[in-house]
Amino acid sequence: MRRCSVNSSDLGRAGELTRRLRQPGGGQALLTPELLRHPAQPPAVTPTPAPPSPVVDLHAPPLELESWEVFLAWSLELCRARAGFVVDPQGFVVATRGNVPTDHFDGLGAELAYAMEQLDRIDTEAGSLLSIELQFASRRLMAMRVSRDSDSSFVIGYVGSRPLGDEVRNAIARQVAHSLDRLI
Amino acid sequence: MAYVISLATSKGGTGKTTTALNLAVAMAEKGRRTVLVDLDPQGSVGLSLAKGETEWPGLAEFLLGSATIEQVIVQTKVSTLALLPRGRLDPVETREYEILLNSPARALELIGELSRDRDYVILDCPSGLGLITRAALAMSSFVLVPLQAEPLALRSIGQILRVIDHVQKQENPALRLLGILPTMVELRRDTSLNVMGTVWSELSGVLETIIPRAEAFARASELGLPVSFMGGRIPPEARRFELLVDEIERVIADLSGTTGETDETLQRQLV
């Protein structure tokens, strides 16, 4: 029988792998938390269409996140928003994630950062504005402001249909505070 | 709790979805409580059943938190078979879908819900080695690798095996290779026969059941049906999936270490 023109060392490695991957003793029927990279308490599933619980443990220690994109991916999972973005102190959008429009939130980001600065003046005795949620006709816009110092604030924005809620907002703030030096 | 079996390949066009669908049907018709999950963002299972892209809500709605599993599971006319379709997924949301599927907590929740009161969960993965395939392997007990009896498929088999090996070492030590399933086999064609010769001699875990290239699959696809649901004489291809179920269950028993508990008998005399 004429042999196929397949690299023999590739085939050899493939053969080795097939033998190794069929060692008996595996194939448990139950997926346990120990087999996962990040064991987490599965959230309770409710039969009613109430706003769902976040899938990430809100009280878990902060993760070591290295970029705004990774942070947004983590936080989108937490808050179930359709999209997220980060605005730097100069008003430029520096990261986006999710269902992002063609302008990458550029105009929205700048307007949002400016608006939050203006809103600071409403109640100066209450300290800095930390977050806002705006319900428009077609969607909800939520934003949090995080600062390393008094002169540099980042705005983290989410577009979705559900409110963030205090617990989610606090979890996101905690994560950003932990990671901000690496993220900037 | 159920055995979770992923069907995964690096290359497209190997008959993975056709195998997943017909295997799930065959399992269910043997009385195994089975659910077939369409993980492919392209919704291959739904397309195989001639369903429109937005016809069913499904996994996407569950992952996005807008529905429970009970609300999106589709009960088929075979009482022991359910489907979890892809759902109404906008192609631009594919990345978000991949990220949510790759969340360990979400995977645990999904498999926990699907496994309850079932014998098998069949995960039809998209072709390729991306996030969804990795997520499926991380939540599976076994992986079945369809291998098209063509030289290109044989040259690329190492890729999916390396990913399986990596996931087993790094994320899911219990994962096992259920087997390599030759598909689209044409033993009368030299090329196909040569590939099979190499497969049989060089690889371990090649299943005895092979799926031939057959017109019946194209006809079934045209009708949007599993091959055993077409009218008229039952095609021999349908019976192959019955054999595949038997073989898979034997392999599972071997790999799970349960062989021997109930399959031994006393020596007997014939005359």
Short mmCIF file of C-alpha atoms in Angstrom, two decimals:
data_model
loop_
_atom_site.label_atom_id
_atom_site.label_comp_id
_atom_site.label_asym_id
_atom_site.label_seq_id
_atom_site.Cartn_x
_atom_site.Cartn_y
_atom_site.Cartn_z
CA MET A 1 0.00 0.00 0.00
CA ARG A 2 1.47 3.34 -1.02
CA ARG A 3 2.07 5.52 2.04
CA CYS A 4 0.53 8.97 2.21
CA SER A 5 2.86 11.93 1.86
CA VAL A 6 2.59 12.89 5.51
CA ASN A 7 5.57 14.01 7.50
CA SER A 8 6.59 10.93 9.44
CA SER A 9 7.68 12.83 12.56
CA ASP A 10 4.33 14.66 12.65
CA LEU A 11 2.58 11.32 12.38
CA GLY A 12 4.81 9.88 15.05
CA ARG A 13 3.95 12.69 17.43
CA ALA A 14 0.27 12.33 16.60
CA GLY A 15 0.46 8.61 17.31
CA GLU A 16 2.15 9.27 20.64
CA LEU A 17 -0.53 11.76 21.59
CA THR A 18 -3.35 9.37 20.69
CA ARG A 19 -1.82 6.72 22.94
CA ARG A 20 -1.31 9.13 25.82
CA LEU A 21 -4.76 10.65 25.55
CA ARG A 22 -6.40 7.25 25.88
CA GLN A 23 -4.89 6.22 29.18
CA PRO A 24 -7.70 4.74 31.26
CA GLY A 25 -8.84 6.35 34.47
CA GLY A 26 -10.37 9.53 33.12
CA GLY A 27 -13.62 10.58 31.57
CA GLN A 28 -15.45 11.33 34.76
CA ALA A 29 -19.08 12.13 34.17
CA LEU A 30 -19.06 15.12 36.52
CA LEU A 31 -17.25 18.34 35.84
CA THR A 32 -15.98 19.48 39.23
CA PRO A 33 -14.70 22.90 40.21
CA GLU A 34 -11.26 21.38 40.86
CA LEU A 35 -10.87 20.70 37.15
CA LEU A 36 -11.31 24.35 36.25
CA ARG A 37 -8.61 26.98 36.18
CA HIS A 38 -10.52 29.43 38.31
CA PRO A 39 -12.81 27.53 40.67
CA ALA A 40 -15.85 29.63 41.42
CA GLN A 41 -19.12 29.19 43.17
CA PRO A 42 -21.72 28.62 40.46
CA PRO A 43 -24.44 31.21 40.76
CA ALA A 44 -27.95 30.11 41.56
CA VAL A 45 -30.18 29.83 38.52
CA THR A 46 -33.56 31.42 39.00
CA PRO A 47 -36.49 30.35 36.90
CA THR A 48 -37.89 33.88 36.77
CA PRO A 49 -36.63 36.38 34.22
CA ALA A 50 -35.19 38.67 36.88
CA PRO A 51 -31.87 40.40 36.24
CA PRO A 52 -29.32 37.59 36.37
CA SER A 53 -26.65 37.26 39.04
CA PRO A 54 -23.13 38.01 37.83
CA VAL A 55 -21.20 34.91 36.85
CA VAL A 56 -18.04 36.14 38.57
CA ASP A 57 -17.72 35.91 42.32
CA LEU A 58 -18.19 39.53 43.44
CA HIS A 59 -16.23 39.00 46.60
CA ALA A 60 -13.27 37.13 45.14
CA PRO A 61 -9.83 38.73 45.45
CA PRO A 62 -8.92 41.06 42.57
CA LEU A 63 -7.29 39.49 39.55
CA GLU A 64 -3.95 40.47 38.05
CA LEU A 65 -5.19 42.14 34.86
CA GLU A 66 -2.60 43.54 32.52
CA SER A 67 -4.54 45.61 30.01
CA TRP A 68 -7.70 47.63 29.67
CA GLU A 69 -8.98 45.13 27.07
CA VAL A 70 -8.68 42.24 29.50
CA PHE A 71 -10.22 44.34 32.23
CA LEU A 72 -13.16 45.19 29.98
CA ALA A 73 -13.63 41.54 29.03
CA TRP A 74 -13.72 40.60 32.72
CA SER A 75 -16.06 43.42 33.66
CA LEU A 76 -18.43 42.79 30.73
CA GLU A 77 -18.86 39.28 32.03
CA LEU A 78 -19.63 40.75 35.41
CA CYS A 79 -22.14 43.36 34.42
CA ARG A 80 -23.59 41.75 31.26
CA ALA A 81 -23.44 45.00 29.36
CA ARG A 82 -23.36 44.92 25.57
CA ALA A 83 -20.18 46.95 25.31
CA GLY A 84 -17.59 48.73 27.39
CA PHE A 85 -15.02 51.44 26.84
CA VAL A 86 -12.34 53.35 28.72
CA VAL A 87 -11.72 57.09 28.38
CA ASP A 88 -8.38 58.54 29.44
CA PRO A 89 -7.90 61.86 31.27
CA GLN A 90 -7.59 63.67 27.94
CA GLY A 91 -10.97 62.42 26.80
CA PHE A 92 -9.70 59.83 24.32
CA VAL A 93 -11.16 56.34 24.18
CA VAL A 94 -8.23 54.00 24.82
CA ALA A 95 -9.99 50.64 24.90
CA THR A 96 -13.26 49.13 23.78
CA ARG A 97 -14.86 45.72 24.02
CA GLY A 98 -18.11 44.05 23.00
CA ASN A 99 -20.67 45.33 20.53
CA VAL A 100 -18.74 48.47 19.57
CA PRO A 101 -20.15 51.00 17.08
CA THR A 102 -18.13 52.12 14.07
CA ASP A 103 -16.89 55.26 15.78
CA HIS A 104 -15.57 53.21 18.71
CA PHE A 105 -17.38 55.47 21.19
CA ASP A 106 -15.01 58.36 20.39
CA GLY A 107 -17.64 61.11 20.51
CA LEU A 108 -19.58 59.53 23.33
CA GLY A 109 -16.48 59.03 25.42
CA ALA A 110 -15.35 62.62 25.16
CA GLU A 111 -18.85 63.98 25.88
CA LEU A 112 -19.21 61.65 28.81
CA ALA A 113 -15.92 62.65 30.40
CA TYR A 114 -16.78 66.33 29.99
CA ALA A 115 -20.30 65.81 31.34
CA MET A 116 -18.98 64.14 34.45
CA GLU A 117 -16.66 67.05 35.09
CA GLN A 118 -19.63 69.39 34.86
CA LEU A 119 -21.73 67.22 37.14
CA ASP A 120 -19.00 67.48 39.79
CA ARG A 121 -20.23 71.06 40.32
CA ILE A 122 -23.76 70.09 41.28
CA ASP A 123 -22.86 69.19 44.84
CA THR A 124 -19.31 70.22 45.59
CA GLU A 125 -19.69 69.37 49.26
CA ALA A 126 -20.38 65.74 48.42
CA GLY A 127 -16.94 65.13 46.98
CA SER A 128 -16.11 63.87 43.47
CA LEU A 129 -18.70 62.32 41.24
CA LEU A 130 -17.98 58.59 41.15
CA SER A 131 -20.56 57.13 38.78
CA ILE A 132 -23.63 57.91 36.72
CA GLU A 133 -26.33 55.93 34.96
CA LEU A 134 -28.29 57.48 32.13
CA GLN A 135 -31.42 55.90 30.72
CA PHE A 136 -31.95 56.94 27.10
CA ALA A 137 -34.84 55.92 24.90
CA SER A 138 -32.99 53.01 23.35
CA ARG A 139 -30.32 52.05 25.86
CA ARG A 140 -28.69 52.64 29.21
CA LEU A 141 -25.29 54.24 29.63
CA MET A 142 -23.36 53.66 32.82
CA ALA A 143 -20.04 55.20 33.73
CA MET A 144 -17.62 55.09 36.60
CA ARG A 145 -14.76 57.42 37.22
CA VAL A 146 -11.52 56.09 38.65
CA SER A 147 -8.63 58.29 39.64
CA ARG A 148 -5.03 57.66 40.48
CA ASP A 149 -4.63 61.23 41.62
CA SER A 150 -6.64 64.44 41.56
CA ASP A 151 -5.49 65.37 38.07
CA SER A 152 -5.94 62.12 36.16
CA SER A 153 -9.25 60.36 36.02
CA PHE A 154 -10.26 57.55 33.74
CA VAL A 155 -13.89 56.95 32.85
CA ILE A 156 -15.07 53.40 32.38
CA GLY A 157 -18.30 53.26 30.44
CA TYR A 158 -20.79 50.50 29.72
CA VAL A 159 -23.67 50.38 27.29
CA GLY A 160 -26.44 47.93 27.99
CA SER A 161 -29.99 47.47 29.14
CA ARG A 162 -29.63 46.68 32.83
CA PRO A 163 -28.39 48.84 35.71
CA LEU A 164 -25.01 47.96 37.17
CA GLY A 165 -26.11 47.72 40.77
CA ASP A 166 -24.04 48.64 43.80
CA GLU A 167 -22.35 45.28 44.24
CA VAL A 168 -21.18 45.07 40.64
CA ARG A 169 -20.04 48.67 40.64
CA ASN A 170 -18.07 48.13 43.85
CA ALA A 171 -16.48 44.97 42.48
CA ILE A 172 -15.40 46.80 39.33
CA ALA A 173 -14.06 49.72 41.34
CA ARG A 174 -12.12 47.35 43.56
CA GLN A 175 -10.58 45.62 40.57
CA VAL A 176 -9.61 48.87 38.91
CA ALA A 177 -8.06 50.21 42.09
CA HIS A 178 -6.01 47.03 42.36
CA SER A 179 -4.88 47.06 38.72
CA LEU A 180 -4.72 50.75 37.82
CA ASP A 181 -0.95 51.10 37.92
CA ARG A 182 -0.58 48.22 35.50
CA LEU A 183 -3.44 49.31 33.30
CA ILE A 184 -2.24 52.88 32.72
CA MET B 1 -24.55 13.21 35.85
CA ALA B 2 -23.95 12.87 32.14
CA TYR B 3 -20.87 12.10 30.11
CA VAL B 4 -19.93 15.20 28.13
CA ILE B 5 -18.54 14.46 24.67
CA SER B 6 -17.07 17.17 22.48
CA LEU B 7 -16.71 16.72 18.75
CA ALA B 8 -13.70 18.74 17.67
CA THR B 9 -11.46 19.15 14.66
CA SER B 10 -8.94 21.72 13.49
CA LYS B 11 -10.13 21.56 9.90
CA GLY B 12 -13.60 22.20 8.57
CA GLY B 13 -15.63 19.96 6.31
CA THR B 14 -14.90 16.75 8.20
CA GLY B 15 -18.54 15.89 8.84
CA LYS B 16 -18.39 16.93 12.47
CA THR B 17 -21.88 18.40 12.69
CA THR B 18 -23.37 15.58 10.64
CA THR B 19 -21.73 13.13 13.02
CA ALA B 20 -22.84 15.05 16.11
CA LEU B 21 -26.44 15.21 14.96
CA ASN B 22 -26.75 11.61 13.85
CA LEU B 23 -24.84 10.30 16.86
CA ALA B 24 -27.11 12.22 19.23
CA VAL B 25 -30.19 10.83 17.46
CA ALA B 26 -28.80 7.30 17.57
CA MET B 27 -28.01 7.60 21.27
CA ALA B 28 -31.48 8.89 22.01
CA GLU B 29 -33.16 6.18 19.96
CA LYS B 30 -31.29 3.64 22.08
CA GLY B 31 -32.90 5.20 25.12
CA ARG B 32 -29.98 7.33 26.26
CA ARG B 33 -31.14 10.71 27.57
CA THR B 34 -29.15 13.03 25.34
CA VAL B 35 -28.81 16.72 24.61
CA LEU B 36 -27.01 18.07 21.56
CA VAL B 37 -25.47 21.51 22.06
CA ASP B 38 -24.62 23.72 19.12
CA LEU B 39 -21.54 25.67 20.20
CA ASP B 40 -20.73 26.86 16.71
CA PRO B 41 -21.32 30.62 16.30
CA GLN B 42 -22.42 29.77 12.76
CA GLY B 43 -25.23 27.62 14.15
CA SER B 44 -24.30 24.51 12.18
CA VAL B 45 -26.76 22.16 13.90
CA GLY B 46 -29.66 24.48 13.20
CA LEU B 47 -28.56 24.88 9.61
CA SER B 48 -28.36 21.09 9.26
CA LEU B 49 -31.96 20.94 10.37
CA ALA B 50 -32.88 23.62 7.83
CA LYS B 51 -33.73 26.13 10.54
CA GLY B 52 -33.38 29.87 9.99
CA GLU B 53 -30.65 31.75 11.84
CA THR B 54 -33.07 33.53 14.15
CA GLU B 55 -35.64 30.82 14.52
CA TRP B 56 -34.63 29.57 17.93
CA PRO B 57 -33.32 31.28 21.04
CA GLY B 58 -30.60 29.19 22.62
CA LEU B 59 -27.17 29.16 24.15
CA ALA B 60 -26.45 32.79 23.29
CA GLU B 61 -29.47 33.96 25.29
CA PHE B 62 -28.42 31.79 28.24
CA LEU B 63 -24.86 33.11 28.20
CA LEU B 64 -26.05 36.69 27.95
CA GLY B 65 -28.34 36.11 30.88
CA SER B 66 -31.62 36.77 29.15
CA ALA B 67 -32.96 33.21 29.45
CA THR B 68 -32.61 30.11 31.57
CA ILE B 69 -31.67 26.75 30.10
CA GLU B 70 -35.23 25.52 30.51
CA GLN B 71 -36.48 28.39 28.40
CA VAL B 72 -34.18 27.69 25.44
CA ILE B 73 -33.86 23.90 25.37
CA VAL B 74 -35.75 22.44 22.40
CA GLN B 75 -37.41 19.10 23.07
CA THR B 76 -37.44 17.00 19.90
CA LYS B 77 -39.96 14.41 18.82
CA VAL B 78 -37.61 11.76 20.19
CA SER B 79 -38.49 11.86 23.86
CA THR B 80 -34.91 11.26 25.02
CA LEU B 81 -33.32 13.89 22.77
CA ALA B 82 -33.17 17.63 23.34
CA LEU B 83 -31.33 20.33 21.45
CA LEU B 84 -29.68 23.46 22.73
CA PRO B 85 -29.40 25.65 19.63
CA ARG B 86 -26.86 28.40 19.16
CA GLY B 87 -29.52 31.05 19.68
CA ARG B 88 -30.01 34.40 18.06
CA LEU B 89 -26.45 35.60 17.84
CA ASP B 90 -25.46 38.66 15.86
CA PRO B 91 -22.19 37.79 14.09
CA VAL B 92 -20.61 40.97 15.52
CA GLU B 93 -21.22 39.60 19.02
CA THR B 94 -19.19 36.44 18.38
CA ARG B 95 -16.24 37.60 20.50
CA GLU B 96 -18.46 38.35 23.47
CA TYR B 97 -20.06 34.92 23.03
CA GLU B 98 -16.62 33.27 22.99
CA ILE B 99 -15.56 35.09 26.15
CA LEU B 100 -18.71 34.15 28.03
CA LEU B 101 -18.42 30.53 26.94
CA ASN B 102 -14.81 30.51 28.12
CA SER B 103 -15.81 31.57 31.63
CA PRO B 104 -15.24 28.61 33.95
CA ALA B 105 -18.13 29.59 36.19
CA ARG B 106 -20.48 29.87 33.27
CA ALA B 107 -19.26 26.57 31.84
CA LEU B 108 -19.86 24.88 35.16
CA GLU B 109 -23.35 26.30 35.32
CA LEU B 110 -24.11 25.27 31.73
CA ILE B 111 -22.86 21.71 32.08
CA GLY B 112 -24.48 21.34 35.48
CA GLU B 113 -27.84 22.32 34.05
CA LEU B 114 -27.50 20.18 30.94
CA SER B 115 -26.18 17.11 32.73
CA ARG B 116 -29.03 16.87 35.18
CA ASP B 117 -31.11 13.77 34.46
CA ARG B 118 -29.19 13.00 31.28
CA ASP B 119 -26.79 10.34 30.10
CA TYR B 120 -24.93 12.29 27.41
CA VAL B 121 -24.23 15.88 26.52
CA ILE B 122 -22.89 16.18 22.97
CA LEU B 123 -21.04 19.42 22.21
CA ASP B 124 -20.74 20.28 18.53
CA CYS B 125 -17.73 22.59 18.39
CA PRO B 126 -16.88 24.95 15.55
CA SER B 127 -13.95 23.93 13.38
CA GLY B 128 -10.65 25.31 14.54
CA LEU B 129 -8.59 25.58 17.68
CA GLY B 130 -10.03 28.78 19.12
CA LEU B 131 -11.64 29.78 22.38
CA ILE B 132 -14.85 27.87 21.92
CA THR B 133 -13.13 24.58 21.19
CA ARG B 134 -10.84 25.12 24.17
CA ALA B 135 -13.81 25.93 26.39
CA ALA B 136 -15.63 22.80 25.23
CA LEU B 137 -12.63 20.60 25.90
CA ALA B 138 -12.25 22.10 29.35
CA MET B 139 -15.77 21.04 30.26
CA SER B 140 -15.80 17.63 28.58
CA SER B 141 -15.27 14.11 29.76
CA PHE B 142 -14.34 12.91 26.28
CA VAL B 143 -13.47 14.25 22.86
CA LEU B 144 -14.29 12.55 19.59
CA VAL B 145 -12.24 13.64 16.58
CA PRO B 146 -13.81 13.07 13.17
CA LEU B 147 -11.08 12.57 10.60
CA GLN B 148 -11.88 12.97 6.92
CA ALA B 149 -10.14 10.28 4.92
CA GLU B 150 -8.15 12.79 2.88
CA PRO B 151 -4.40 13.57 3.01
CA LEU B 152 -4.86 17.17 4.15
CA ALA B 153 -6.94 16.08 7.13
CA LEU B 154 -4.32 13.52 8.09
CA ARG B 155 -1.57 16.13 7.88
CA SER B 156 -3.45 18.38 10.31
CA ILE B 157 -4.61 15.79 12.87
CA GLY B 158 -1.66 16.61 15.07
CA GLN B 159 -2.95 20.13 15.65
CA ILE B 160 -6.17 19.15 17.39
CA LEU B 161 -4.39 16.40 19.30
CA ARG B 162 -1.88 18.91 20.66
CA VAL B 163 -4.68 21.18 21.81
CA ILE B 164 -6.44 18.26 23.48
CA ASP B 165 -3.19 17.27 25.15
CA HIS B 166 -2.62 20.83 26.35
CA VAL B 167 -6.13 21.16 27.78
CA GLN B 168 -5.80 17.81 29.50
CA LYS B 169 -2.53 18.82 31.12
CA GLN B 170 -3.42 22.40 32.01
CA GLU B 171 -7.14 22.52 32.61
CA ASN B 172 -8.99 19.22 32.56
CA PRO B 173 -6.96 16.19 33.66
CA ALA B 174 -10.01 13.97 33.29
CA LEU B 175 -10.35 14.64 29.56
CA ARG B 176 -9.82 11.58 27.40
CA LEU B 177 -9.70 10.97 23.66
CA LEU B 178 -12.77 8.88 22.97
CA GLY B 179 -11.46 8.06 19.55
CA ILE B 180 -10.72 9.11 16.03
CA LEU B 181 -13.71 8.58 13.79
CA PRO B 182 -12.89 8.16 10.10
CA THR B 183 -15.43 10.01 7.99
CA MET B 184 -16.14 10.40 4.28
CA VAL B 185 -14.28 7.17 3.70
CA GLU B 186 -14.20 5.76 0.17
CA LEU B 187 -12.20 2.57 0.33
CA ARG B 188 -12.52 2.13 -3.40
CA ARG B 189 -10.56 5.29 -4.00
CA ASP B 190 -6.78 4.96 -3.72
CA THR B 191 -6.30 8.25 -1.90
CA SER B 192 -8.87 7.46 0.72
CA LEU B 193 -7.61 3.89 1.13
CA ASN B 194 -4.04 5.10 1.55
CA VAL B 195 -5.08 7.58 4.21
CA MET B 196 -6.94 4.88 6.07
CA GLY B 197 -3.94 2.61 5.87
CA THR B 198 -1.78 5.26 7.46
CA VAL B 199 -4.41 6.07 10.06
CA TRP B 200 -4.79 2.46 11.09
CA SER B 201 -1.07 1.84 11.32
CA GLU B 202 0.13 5.06 12.92
CA LEU B 203 -2.61 6.27 15.24
CA SER B 204 -4.11 4.77 18.35
CA GLY B 205 -7.77 5.00 19.25
CA VAL B 206 -9.11 4.80 15.72
CA LEU B 207 -12.68 3.60 16.03
CA GLU B 208 -13.75 0.51 14.20
CA THR B 209 -16.91 2.21 12.99
CA ILE B 210 -16.25 4.29 9.93
CA ILE B 211 -18.61 6.71 8.26
CA PRO B 212 -18.50 6.41 4.49
CA ARG B 213 -18.98 9.18 2.00
CA ALA B 214 -22.59 8.60 0.95
CA GLU B 215 -25.31 10.27 -1.01
CA ALA B 216 -27.69 9.63 1.88
CA PHE B 217 -26.04 12.37 3.93
CA ALA B 218 -26.48 14.92 1.18
CA ARG B 219 -30.13 13.94 0.79
CA ALA B 220 -30.69 14.13 4.53
CA SER B 221 -29.06 17.55 4.63
CA GLU B 222 -31.29 18.72 1.79
CA LEU B 223 -34.34 17.58 3.77
CA GLY B 224 -32.99 19.04 7.01
CA LEU B 225 -33.21 15.67 8.75
CA PRO B 226 -31.02 13.15 10.52
CA VAL B 227 -30.20 10.32 8.15
CA SER B 228 -32.38 7.83 10.06
CA PHE B 229 -35.44 10.07 9.71
CA MET B 230 -35.66 9.98 5.94
CA GLY B 231 -38.64 8.12 4.55
CA GLY B 232 -38.34 4.83 2.69
CA ARG B 233 -35.83 2.08 3.40
CA ILE B 234 -33.56 2.86 6.32
CA PRO B 235 -30.21 3.68 4.73
CA PRO B 236 -27.23 1.60 5.90
CA GLU B 237 -25.57 4.83 6.99
CA ALA B 238 -28.15 5.18 9.76
CA ARG B 239 -27.20 1.78 11.12
CA ARG B 240 -23.57 2.86 11.28
CA PHE B 241 -24.49 5.38 13.93
CA GLU B 242 -26.18 2.66 15.96
CA LEU B 243 -22.92 0.73 15.80
CA LEU B 244 -21.03 3.89 16.71
CA VAL B 245 -23.09 4.28 19.87
CA ASP B 246 -22.31 0.70 20.90
CA GLU B 247 -18.62 1.18 20.26
CA ILE B 248 -18.50 4.50 22.09
CA GLU B 249 -20.12 3.00 25.15
CA ARG B 250 -17.59 0.17 25.18
CA VAL B 251 -14.73 2.65 24.94
CA ILE B 252 -16.19 4.81 27.68
CA ALA B 253 -16.43 1.79 29.92
CA ASP B 254 -12.77 0.95 29.21
CA LEU B 255 -11.45 4.48 29.66
CA SER B 256 -13.51 5.11 32.76
CA GLY B 257 -12.07 2.02 34.34
CA THR B 258 -15.36 0.25 34.72
CA THR B 259 -14.59 -2.63 32.34
CA GLY B 260 -14.83 -5.96 34.00
CA GLU B 261 -17.33 -5.09 36.67
CA THR B 262 -20.28 -6.49 34.79
CA ASP B 263 -18.87 -7.93 31.58
CA GLU B 264 -17.38 -11.17 32.87
CA THR B 265 -19.05 -14.56 32.63
CA LEU B 266 -18.23 -18.08 33.74
CA GLN B 267 -16.50 -20.43 31.33
CA ARG B 268 -19.02 -22.65 29.58
CA GLN B 269 -18.90 -25.75 27.41
CA LEU B 270 -20.47 -25.80 23.98
CA VAL B 271 -20.96 -29.56 23.57
#
